[in-house]
XYZ file of C-alpha atoms in Angstrom:
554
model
C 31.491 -22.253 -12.651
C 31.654 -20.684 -9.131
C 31.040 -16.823 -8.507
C 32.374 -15.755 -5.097
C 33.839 -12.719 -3.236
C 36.163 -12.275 -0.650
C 34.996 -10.195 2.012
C 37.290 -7.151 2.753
C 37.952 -7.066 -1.220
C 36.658 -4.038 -2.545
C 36.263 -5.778 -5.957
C 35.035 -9.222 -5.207
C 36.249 -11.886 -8.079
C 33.869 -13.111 -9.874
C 35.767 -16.064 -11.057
C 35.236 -17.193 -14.926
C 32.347 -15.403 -15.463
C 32.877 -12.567 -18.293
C 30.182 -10.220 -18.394
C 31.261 -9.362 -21.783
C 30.234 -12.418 -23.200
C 27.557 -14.767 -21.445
C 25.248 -17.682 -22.956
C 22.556 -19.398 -20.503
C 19.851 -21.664 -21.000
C 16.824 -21.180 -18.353
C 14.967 -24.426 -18.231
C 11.741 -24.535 -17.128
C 10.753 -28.698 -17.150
C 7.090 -28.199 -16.423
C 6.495 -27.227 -19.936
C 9.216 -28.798 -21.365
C 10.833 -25.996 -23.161
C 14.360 -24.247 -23.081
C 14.924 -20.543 -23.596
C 18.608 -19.338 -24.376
C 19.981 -16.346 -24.109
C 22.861 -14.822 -25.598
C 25.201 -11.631 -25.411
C 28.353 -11.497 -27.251
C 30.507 -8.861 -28.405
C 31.409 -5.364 -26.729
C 29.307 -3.830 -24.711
C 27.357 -1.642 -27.356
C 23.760 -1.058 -28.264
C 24.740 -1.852 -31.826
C 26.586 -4.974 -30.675
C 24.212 -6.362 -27.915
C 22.304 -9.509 -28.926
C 19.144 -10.989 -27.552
C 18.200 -14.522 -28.403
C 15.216 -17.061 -27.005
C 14.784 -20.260 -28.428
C 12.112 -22.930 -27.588
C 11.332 -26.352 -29.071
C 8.436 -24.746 -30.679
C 9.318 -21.252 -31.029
C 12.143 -19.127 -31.710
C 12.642 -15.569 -31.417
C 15.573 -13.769 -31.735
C 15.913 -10.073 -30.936
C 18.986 -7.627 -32.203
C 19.619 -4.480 -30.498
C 20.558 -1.752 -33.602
C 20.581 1.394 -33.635
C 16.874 3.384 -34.619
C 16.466 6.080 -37.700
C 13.315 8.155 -38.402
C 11.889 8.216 -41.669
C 12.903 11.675 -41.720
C 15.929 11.227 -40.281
C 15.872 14.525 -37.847
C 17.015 12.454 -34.847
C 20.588 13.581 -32.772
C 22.711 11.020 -31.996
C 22.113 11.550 -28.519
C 18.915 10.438 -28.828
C 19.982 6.706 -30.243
C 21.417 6.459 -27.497
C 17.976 5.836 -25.885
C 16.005 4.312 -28.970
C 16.514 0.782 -29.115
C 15.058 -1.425 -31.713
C 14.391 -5.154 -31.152
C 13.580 -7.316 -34.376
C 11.304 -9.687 -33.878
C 11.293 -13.116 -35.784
C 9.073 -16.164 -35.112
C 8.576 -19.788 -36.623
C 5.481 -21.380 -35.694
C 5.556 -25.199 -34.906
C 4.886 -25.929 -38.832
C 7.541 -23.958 -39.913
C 5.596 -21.117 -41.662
C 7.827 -18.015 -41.075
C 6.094 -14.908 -39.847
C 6.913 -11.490 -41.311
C 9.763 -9.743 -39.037
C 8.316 -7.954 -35.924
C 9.906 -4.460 -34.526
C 9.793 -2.638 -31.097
C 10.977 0.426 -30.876
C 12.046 1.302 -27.558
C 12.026 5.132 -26.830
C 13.213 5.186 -23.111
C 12.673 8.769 -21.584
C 12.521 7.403 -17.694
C 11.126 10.797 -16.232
C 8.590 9.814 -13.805
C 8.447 6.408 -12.921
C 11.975 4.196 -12.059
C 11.219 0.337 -13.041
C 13.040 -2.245 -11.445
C 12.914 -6.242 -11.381
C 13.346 -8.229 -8.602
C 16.587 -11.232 -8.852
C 15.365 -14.774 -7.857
C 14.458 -15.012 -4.373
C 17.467 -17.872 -3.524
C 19.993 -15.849 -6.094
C 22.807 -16.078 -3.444
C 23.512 -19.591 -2.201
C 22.345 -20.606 0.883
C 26.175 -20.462 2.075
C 26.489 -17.802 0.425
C 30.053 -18.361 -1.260
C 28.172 -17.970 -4.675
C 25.715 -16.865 -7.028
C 23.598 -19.635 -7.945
C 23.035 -19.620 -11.798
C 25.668 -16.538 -12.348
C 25.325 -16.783 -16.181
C 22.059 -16.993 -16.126
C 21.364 -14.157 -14.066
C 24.384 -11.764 -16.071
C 22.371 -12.817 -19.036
C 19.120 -11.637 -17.525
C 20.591 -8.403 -16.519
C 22.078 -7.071 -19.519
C 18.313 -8.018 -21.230
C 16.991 -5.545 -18.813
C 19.854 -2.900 -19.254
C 18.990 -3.375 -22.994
C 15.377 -2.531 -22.213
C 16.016 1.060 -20.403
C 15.406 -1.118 -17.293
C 16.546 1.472 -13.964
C 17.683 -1.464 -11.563
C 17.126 -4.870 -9.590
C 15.766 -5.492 -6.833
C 18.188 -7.657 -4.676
C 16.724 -9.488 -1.342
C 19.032 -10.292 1.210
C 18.183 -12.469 4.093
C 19.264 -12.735 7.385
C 18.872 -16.658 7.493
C 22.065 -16.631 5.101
C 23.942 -13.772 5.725
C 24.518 -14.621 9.809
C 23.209 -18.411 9.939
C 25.664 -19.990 12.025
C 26.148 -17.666 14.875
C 25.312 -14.186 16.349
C 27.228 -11.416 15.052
C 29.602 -13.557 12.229
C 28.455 -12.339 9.234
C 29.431 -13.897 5.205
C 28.244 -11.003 2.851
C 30.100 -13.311 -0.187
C 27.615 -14.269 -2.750
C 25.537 -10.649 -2.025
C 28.967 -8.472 -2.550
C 29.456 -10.667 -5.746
C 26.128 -9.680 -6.729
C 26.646 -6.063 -6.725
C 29.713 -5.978 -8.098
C 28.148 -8.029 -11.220
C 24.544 -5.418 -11.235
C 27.833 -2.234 -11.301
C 29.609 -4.105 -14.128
C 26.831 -4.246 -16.574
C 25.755 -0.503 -15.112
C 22.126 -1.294 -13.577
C 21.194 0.221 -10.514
C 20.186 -2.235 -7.197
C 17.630 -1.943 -4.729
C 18.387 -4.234 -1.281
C 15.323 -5.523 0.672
C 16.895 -6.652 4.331
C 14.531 -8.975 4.915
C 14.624 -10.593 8.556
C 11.794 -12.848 7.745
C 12.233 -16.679 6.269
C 10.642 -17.842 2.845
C 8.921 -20.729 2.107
C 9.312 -21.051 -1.370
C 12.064 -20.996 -2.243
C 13.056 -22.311 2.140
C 14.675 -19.955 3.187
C 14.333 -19.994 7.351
C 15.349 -17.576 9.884
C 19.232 -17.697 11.071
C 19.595 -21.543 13.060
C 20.934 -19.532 16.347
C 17.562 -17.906 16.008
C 15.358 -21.077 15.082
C 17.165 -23.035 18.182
C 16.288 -20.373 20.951
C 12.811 -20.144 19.068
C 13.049 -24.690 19.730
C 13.585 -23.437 23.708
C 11.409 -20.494 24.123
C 8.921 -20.349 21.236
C 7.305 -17.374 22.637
C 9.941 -15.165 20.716
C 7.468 -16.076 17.485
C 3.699 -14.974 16.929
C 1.044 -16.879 18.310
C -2.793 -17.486 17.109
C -6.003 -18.132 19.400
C -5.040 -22.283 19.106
C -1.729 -21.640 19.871
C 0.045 -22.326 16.699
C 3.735 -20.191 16.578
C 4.446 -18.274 12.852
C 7.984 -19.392 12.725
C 9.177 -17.217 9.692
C 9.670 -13.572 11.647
C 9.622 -12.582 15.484
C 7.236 -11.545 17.176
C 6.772 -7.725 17.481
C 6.326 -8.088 21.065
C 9.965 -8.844 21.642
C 11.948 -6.213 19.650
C 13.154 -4.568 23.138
C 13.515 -7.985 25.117
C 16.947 -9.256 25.816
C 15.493 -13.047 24.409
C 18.608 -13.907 21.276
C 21.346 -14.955 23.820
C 21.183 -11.711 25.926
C 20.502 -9.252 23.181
C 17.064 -7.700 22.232
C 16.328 -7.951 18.263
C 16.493 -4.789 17.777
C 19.992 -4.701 18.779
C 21.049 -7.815 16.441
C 19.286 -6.185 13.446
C 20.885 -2.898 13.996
C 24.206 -4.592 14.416
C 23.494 -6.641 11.149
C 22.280 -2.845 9.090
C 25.653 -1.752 10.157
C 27.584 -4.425 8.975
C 25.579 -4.588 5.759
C 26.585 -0.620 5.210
C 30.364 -1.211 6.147
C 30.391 -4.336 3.546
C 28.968 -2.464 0.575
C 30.409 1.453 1.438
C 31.854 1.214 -2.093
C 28.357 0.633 -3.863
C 26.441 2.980 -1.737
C 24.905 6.137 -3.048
C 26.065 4.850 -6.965
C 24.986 1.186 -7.384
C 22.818 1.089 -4.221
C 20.395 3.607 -4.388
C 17.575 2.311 -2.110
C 17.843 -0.113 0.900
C 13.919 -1.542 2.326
C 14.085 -2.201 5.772
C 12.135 -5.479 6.411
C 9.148 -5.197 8.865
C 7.723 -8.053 9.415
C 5.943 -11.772 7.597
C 7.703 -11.235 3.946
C 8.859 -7.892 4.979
C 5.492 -6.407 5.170
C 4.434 -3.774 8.074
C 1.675 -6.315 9.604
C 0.808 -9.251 11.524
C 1.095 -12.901 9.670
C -2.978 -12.779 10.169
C -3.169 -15.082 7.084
C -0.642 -18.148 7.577
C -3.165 -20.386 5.681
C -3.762 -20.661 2.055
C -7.321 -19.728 0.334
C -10.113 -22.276 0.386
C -10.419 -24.454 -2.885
C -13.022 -21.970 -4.031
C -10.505 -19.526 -3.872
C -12.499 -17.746 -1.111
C -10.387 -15.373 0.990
C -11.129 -15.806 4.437
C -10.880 -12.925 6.957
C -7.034 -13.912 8.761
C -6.865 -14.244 12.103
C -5.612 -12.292 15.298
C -2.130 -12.602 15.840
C -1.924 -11.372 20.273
C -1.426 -14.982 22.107
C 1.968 -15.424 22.317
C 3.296 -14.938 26.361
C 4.659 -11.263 25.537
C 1.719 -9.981 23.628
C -0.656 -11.160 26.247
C 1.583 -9.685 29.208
C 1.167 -6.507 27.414
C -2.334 -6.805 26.425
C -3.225 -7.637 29.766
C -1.043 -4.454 31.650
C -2.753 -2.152 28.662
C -6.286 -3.159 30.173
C -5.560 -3.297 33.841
C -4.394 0.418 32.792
C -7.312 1.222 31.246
C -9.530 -0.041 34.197
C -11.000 -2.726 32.454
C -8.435 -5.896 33.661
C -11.399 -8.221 32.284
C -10.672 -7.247 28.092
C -6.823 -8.683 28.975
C -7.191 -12.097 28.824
C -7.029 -12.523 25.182
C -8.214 -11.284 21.836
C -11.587 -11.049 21.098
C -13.349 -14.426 21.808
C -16.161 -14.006 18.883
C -13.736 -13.465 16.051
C -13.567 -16.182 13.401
C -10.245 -17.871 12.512
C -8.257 -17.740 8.777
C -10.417 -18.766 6.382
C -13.982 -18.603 7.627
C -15.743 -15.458 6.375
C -16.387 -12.447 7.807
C -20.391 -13.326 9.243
C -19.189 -16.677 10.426
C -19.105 -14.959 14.059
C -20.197 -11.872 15.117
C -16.915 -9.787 15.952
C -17.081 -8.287 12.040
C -20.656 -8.331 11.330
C -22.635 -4.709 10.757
C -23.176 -3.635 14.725
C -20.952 -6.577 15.990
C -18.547 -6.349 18.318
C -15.711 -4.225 16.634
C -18.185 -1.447 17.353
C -18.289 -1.423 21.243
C -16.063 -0.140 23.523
C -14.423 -3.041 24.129
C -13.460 -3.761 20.391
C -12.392 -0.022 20.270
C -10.134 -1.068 23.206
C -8.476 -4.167 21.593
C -8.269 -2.520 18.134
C -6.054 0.490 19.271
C -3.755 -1.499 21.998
C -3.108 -4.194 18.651
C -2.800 -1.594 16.145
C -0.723 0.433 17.951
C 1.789 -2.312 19.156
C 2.092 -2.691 14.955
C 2.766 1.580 14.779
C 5.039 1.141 17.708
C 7.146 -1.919 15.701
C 7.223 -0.248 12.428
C 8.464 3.096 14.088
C 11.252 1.030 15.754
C 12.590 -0.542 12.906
C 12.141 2.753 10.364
C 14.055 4.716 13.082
C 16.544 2.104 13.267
C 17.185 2.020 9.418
C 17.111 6.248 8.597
C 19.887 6.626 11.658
C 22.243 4.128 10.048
C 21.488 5.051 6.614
C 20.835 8.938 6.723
C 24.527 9.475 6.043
C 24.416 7.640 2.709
C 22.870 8.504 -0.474
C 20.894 5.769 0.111
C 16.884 6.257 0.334
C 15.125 4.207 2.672
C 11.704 2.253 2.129
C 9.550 -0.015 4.177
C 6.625 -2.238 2.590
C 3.034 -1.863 3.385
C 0.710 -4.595 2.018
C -2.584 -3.533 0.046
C -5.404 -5.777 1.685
C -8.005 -5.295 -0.553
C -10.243 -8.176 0.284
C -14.051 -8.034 2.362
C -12.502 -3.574 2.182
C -15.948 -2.697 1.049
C -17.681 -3.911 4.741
C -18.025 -1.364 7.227
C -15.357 -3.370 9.797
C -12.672 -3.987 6.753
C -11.757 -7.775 8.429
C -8.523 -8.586 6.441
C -7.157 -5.417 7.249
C -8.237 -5.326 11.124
C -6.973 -9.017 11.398
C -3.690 -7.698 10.207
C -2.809 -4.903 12.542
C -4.869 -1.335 10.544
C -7.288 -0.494 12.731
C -9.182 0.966 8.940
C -12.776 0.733 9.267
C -15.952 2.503 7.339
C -15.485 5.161 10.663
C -12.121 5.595 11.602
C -8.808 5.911 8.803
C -6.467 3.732 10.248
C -3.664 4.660 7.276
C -3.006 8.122 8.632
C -1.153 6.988 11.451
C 1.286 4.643 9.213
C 1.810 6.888 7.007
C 2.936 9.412 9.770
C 5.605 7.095 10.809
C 6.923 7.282 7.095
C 7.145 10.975 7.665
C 8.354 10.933 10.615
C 11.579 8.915 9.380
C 11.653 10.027 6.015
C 11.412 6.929 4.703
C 9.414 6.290 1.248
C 6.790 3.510 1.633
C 6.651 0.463 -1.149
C 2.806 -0.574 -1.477
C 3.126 -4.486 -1.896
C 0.437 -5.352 -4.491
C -0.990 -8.843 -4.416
C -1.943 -9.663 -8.214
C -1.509 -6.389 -9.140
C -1.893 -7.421 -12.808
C -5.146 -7.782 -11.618
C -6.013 -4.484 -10.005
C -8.974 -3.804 -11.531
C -12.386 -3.710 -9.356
C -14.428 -4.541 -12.387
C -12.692 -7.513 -13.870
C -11.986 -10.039 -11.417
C -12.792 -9.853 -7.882
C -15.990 -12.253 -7.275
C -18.810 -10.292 -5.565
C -18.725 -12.471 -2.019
C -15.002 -11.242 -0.747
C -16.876 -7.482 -1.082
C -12.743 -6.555 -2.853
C -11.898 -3.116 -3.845
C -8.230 -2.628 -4.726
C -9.194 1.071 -6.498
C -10.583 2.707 -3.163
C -8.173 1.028 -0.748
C -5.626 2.859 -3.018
C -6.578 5.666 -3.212
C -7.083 5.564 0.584
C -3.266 5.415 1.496
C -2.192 7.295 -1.200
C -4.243 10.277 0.016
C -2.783 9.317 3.561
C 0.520 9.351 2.279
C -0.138 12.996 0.415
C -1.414 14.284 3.307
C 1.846 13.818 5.418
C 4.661 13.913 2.762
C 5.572 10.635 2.128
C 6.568 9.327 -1.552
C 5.178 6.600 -2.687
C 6.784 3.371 -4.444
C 5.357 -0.154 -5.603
C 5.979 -3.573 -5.889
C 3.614 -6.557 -7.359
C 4.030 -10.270 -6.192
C 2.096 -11.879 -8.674
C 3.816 -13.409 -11.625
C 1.156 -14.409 -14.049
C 2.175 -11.993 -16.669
C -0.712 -11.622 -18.496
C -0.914 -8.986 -21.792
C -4.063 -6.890 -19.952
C -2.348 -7.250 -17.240
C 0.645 -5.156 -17.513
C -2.111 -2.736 -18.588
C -3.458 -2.371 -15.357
C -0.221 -1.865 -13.665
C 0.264 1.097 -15.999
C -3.049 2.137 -15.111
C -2.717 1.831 -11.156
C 0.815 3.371 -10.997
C 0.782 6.255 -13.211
C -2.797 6.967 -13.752
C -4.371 10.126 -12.127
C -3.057 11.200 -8.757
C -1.388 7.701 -8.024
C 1.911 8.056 -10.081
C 4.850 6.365 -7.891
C 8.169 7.242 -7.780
C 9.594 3.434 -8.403
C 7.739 0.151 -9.310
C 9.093 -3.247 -8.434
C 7.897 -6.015 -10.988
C 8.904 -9.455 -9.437
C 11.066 -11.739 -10.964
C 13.644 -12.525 -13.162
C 13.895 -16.208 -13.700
C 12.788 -18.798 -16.661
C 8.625 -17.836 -16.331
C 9.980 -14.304 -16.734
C 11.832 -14.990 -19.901
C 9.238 -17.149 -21.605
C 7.697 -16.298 -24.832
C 4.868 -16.596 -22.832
C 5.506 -13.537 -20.406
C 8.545 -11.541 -22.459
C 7.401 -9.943 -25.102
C 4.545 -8.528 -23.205
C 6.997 -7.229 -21.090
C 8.667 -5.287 -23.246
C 5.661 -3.929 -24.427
C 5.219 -2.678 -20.814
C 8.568 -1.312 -20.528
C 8.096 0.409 -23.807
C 5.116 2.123 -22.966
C 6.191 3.556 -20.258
C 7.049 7.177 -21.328
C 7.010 6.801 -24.888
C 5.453 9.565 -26.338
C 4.594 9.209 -30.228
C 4.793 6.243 -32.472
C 6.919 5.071 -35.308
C 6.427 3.519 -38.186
C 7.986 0.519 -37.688
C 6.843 0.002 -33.881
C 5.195 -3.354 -33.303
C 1.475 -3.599 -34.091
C -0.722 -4.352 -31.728
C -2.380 -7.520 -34.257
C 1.135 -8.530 -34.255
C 1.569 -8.497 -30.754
C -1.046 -10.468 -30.408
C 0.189 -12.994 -32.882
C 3.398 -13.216 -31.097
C 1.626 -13.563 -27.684
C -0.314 -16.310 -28.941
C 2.889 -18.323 -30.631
């Protein structure tokens, strides 16, 4: 089956694919088990079907319509209870007792949405890669009380071939399929490239990168980050005579001519990516953890030509031409820890003048970038309906040392004496943007349960540090995890860290859809999340927590 869109078509086709009726298998080989789902029928609550089936488990879930024992209930407000039944068969074929959630959807405070599958548009981009699959997926999360997706869109496919010849195809067909079902859709523009799935940056942009590799970020050994440009060349004329600020603004305003007819109704949020996986800061950390798991402290990202031509006019400036030769000499590299040299110790050098010096000039050629691009997105989106975000990574580890490495490495110049989140957040003000907090194993935000003592972690404080940043000057706050390990406790401590206290966001991003999403492993727990998220009192025939439990462990 092919999905495509013509471009100019202000309903793209969506060729055989009938969103009123759509079975998919998602196959995930590593544990050798299928999960099906199923929708058939009209469009209705009382209609809509749900079905997963593994080789040794099956659940099936029917959408119906709930009734209180007492019956009191409008029929307005059915239209927001949903009930799921619940039936298991273990791998002996002992059949459990029917299990119910009932879903009471109220969606006042925060707006949930799930991210689609990194690679969801074909690298082409003619078509949706697993369409039926992905329809499927959609109407589960409609079913749910889900708000929206979250829908990235990357420059590497988009305008691949050549400067300025854009295919918006497989992304228009996307929309139009989120509108169908009646989902909302959240676009992340991201101008970085992706490992997993490969995704690289445009191939006009990797060949001048072949030629002059000083358009990419640089470490101390020389080693180019090939999967964003460097910040150092947003207003140099270095892609074929244009400056990249100029190609991504020209690529924004193609995006917002493309999908006019979904903005402000289907489109209701646009992220404006920032830098190494859209993230406001340097790619510090381009190297994985140690075996041990330890997280090193990153590394300083200033040696590529242009930041070191600007590093070293900053300090013949400042009268001290010596501190412009290069970053600081005693800092240690990605994965060595924070005492391995003396740069982050208590009293080393990110106390003296000079590392006051180098600190600034880097974080502020970070503030600088992220102003830039924030600008460039609120003046060709502010006459949409369309809110604009940009992502600001949580870098929690070594944050209870008095130099904060992991963030300093990155570009916030946050330390036990200065608050280095003030400043970003004043750029959100500034351009009325709302900044997404990018979690990292957010499942696992709690300080108590899982951090191991060395990396000195605190995800709790260096929350409530921006979010008290972000008070301070305005600026609404939304979320996003990236881990995807789905764990039952875990979805309790994303309740906990997004609604608890003073730190309730506006919208939470829970990435992805795909087969681990759908497992029995991961699912039900899910809904259980989804359900509690404004639920207010309990019924009798809600889903017990022993029986979650049971279900969690089948």
């Amino acid at each position: 089956m092919e999905v495509s869109a013509m471009i100019g078509s202000s309903h793209p086709k969506l060729g055989r694919l009938d969103l009123a009726r759509t079975d998919v298998d998602f196959c995930n080989l590593k544990y050798n088990c299928r999960i099906s789902t199923c929708f058939g029928g009209k469009p209705r609550w009382k209609k809509a079907g749900l079905r997963f089936t593994l080789k040794a488990f099956q659940s099936e879930a029917v959408a119906d319509e709930s009734k209180s024992a007492s019956g009191r209930r409008s029929k307005s407000e059915h239209v927001s209870n949903i009930a799921l039944s619940l039936s298991g068969h273990s791998i002996d074929n002992n059949v459990k007792p029917p299990l119910k959630v009932c879903l009471v959807m109220k969606r006042d405070n925060v707006k949930l949405y799930v991210g689609l599958p990194l690679d969801a548009v074909s690298f082409d981009c003619k078509t949706i890669k697993h369409a039926r699959a992905i329809a499927a997926g959609l109407r589960a999360l409609k079913l749910l009380g889900v708000e929206g997706v979250e829908l990235p869109v990357w420059w590497g496919i988009v305008e691949n071939d050549t400067m300025g010849i854009y295919d918006w195809t497989g992304y228009l067909a996307m929309a139009y399929m989120v509108q169908q079902i009646g989902l909302k859709l959240h676009v992340t523009l991201c101008f970085h490239g992706s490992q997993k799935p490969y995704i690289p940056l445009p191939k006009w942009v990797s060949q001048i990168g072949e030629s002059e590799p000083s358009v990419f970020f640089a470490d101390r050994s020389g080693q180019h980050y090939k999967e964003c440009l460097s910040l150092a060349v947003d207003d140099l004329p270095v892609l074929d005579g244009k400056t990249p600020l100029q190609v991504y603004h020209s690529f924004c305003e193609s995006f917002k001519s493309s999908f006019s007819q979904f903005m402000g109704s289907t489109i209701t949020g646009i992220s404006m990516g920032l830098g190494p996986n859209g993230e406001l800061r340097y790619p510090s950390h381009q190297q994985p953890s140690t075996n041990n798991g330890t997280h090193g402290v990153g590394e300083f990202q200033c040696y590529d030509k242009n930041m070191l031509r600007f590093l070293k006019q900053h300090a013949e400036a400042s009268g001290n031409p010596l501190w412009g030769l290069g970053g600081p000499h005693d800092a240690p590299t990605y994965n060595q820890l924070p005492d391995s040299n003396s740069f982050f110790r208590n009293g080393g050098s990110w106390e003296s003048p000079y590392g006051d010096f180098f600190l600034t000039w880097y974080a502020n050629q970070l503030l600088n970038h992220g102003d830039r691009l924030l600008s460039l997105a609120t003046s060709i989106f502010n006459d949409t309906e369309v809110t604009t975000y940009g992502k600001v990574p949580l870098l929690h580890s070594w944050y209870t040392m008095q130099s904060h490495p992991c963030e300093l490495a990155a570009g916030f110049y946050n330390t036990v004496k200065r608050d280095g989140y003030e400043e970003v957040a004043k750029i959100f003000a500034k351009n009325s943007c709302t900044m997404i907090m990018t979690f990292p194993g957010m499942d696992q935000l709690s300080d108590a349960l899982v951090h191991p003592e060395e990396t000195l972690s605190s995800h709790e404080l260096l929350l409530a540090q921006i979010m008290e940043a972000c008070r301070n000057n305005g600026v609404k706050v939304s979320g996003e995890n990236s881990s995807d390990s789905g764990a039952f406790w875990g979805f309790e401590e994303i309740k906990k860290n997004i609604m608890s206290g003073d730190n309730v966001l506006e919208l939470f991003m829970y990435h992805r859809m795909g087969a681990s999403f759908f497992s029995p492993e991961h699912f039900p727990s899910f809904v259980q999340f989804v359900r509690s998220f404004d639920q207010q009192e309990l019924h009798s025939d809600d889903l017990l927590e022993e029986e979650a439990g049971s279900l969690v462990e089948t």
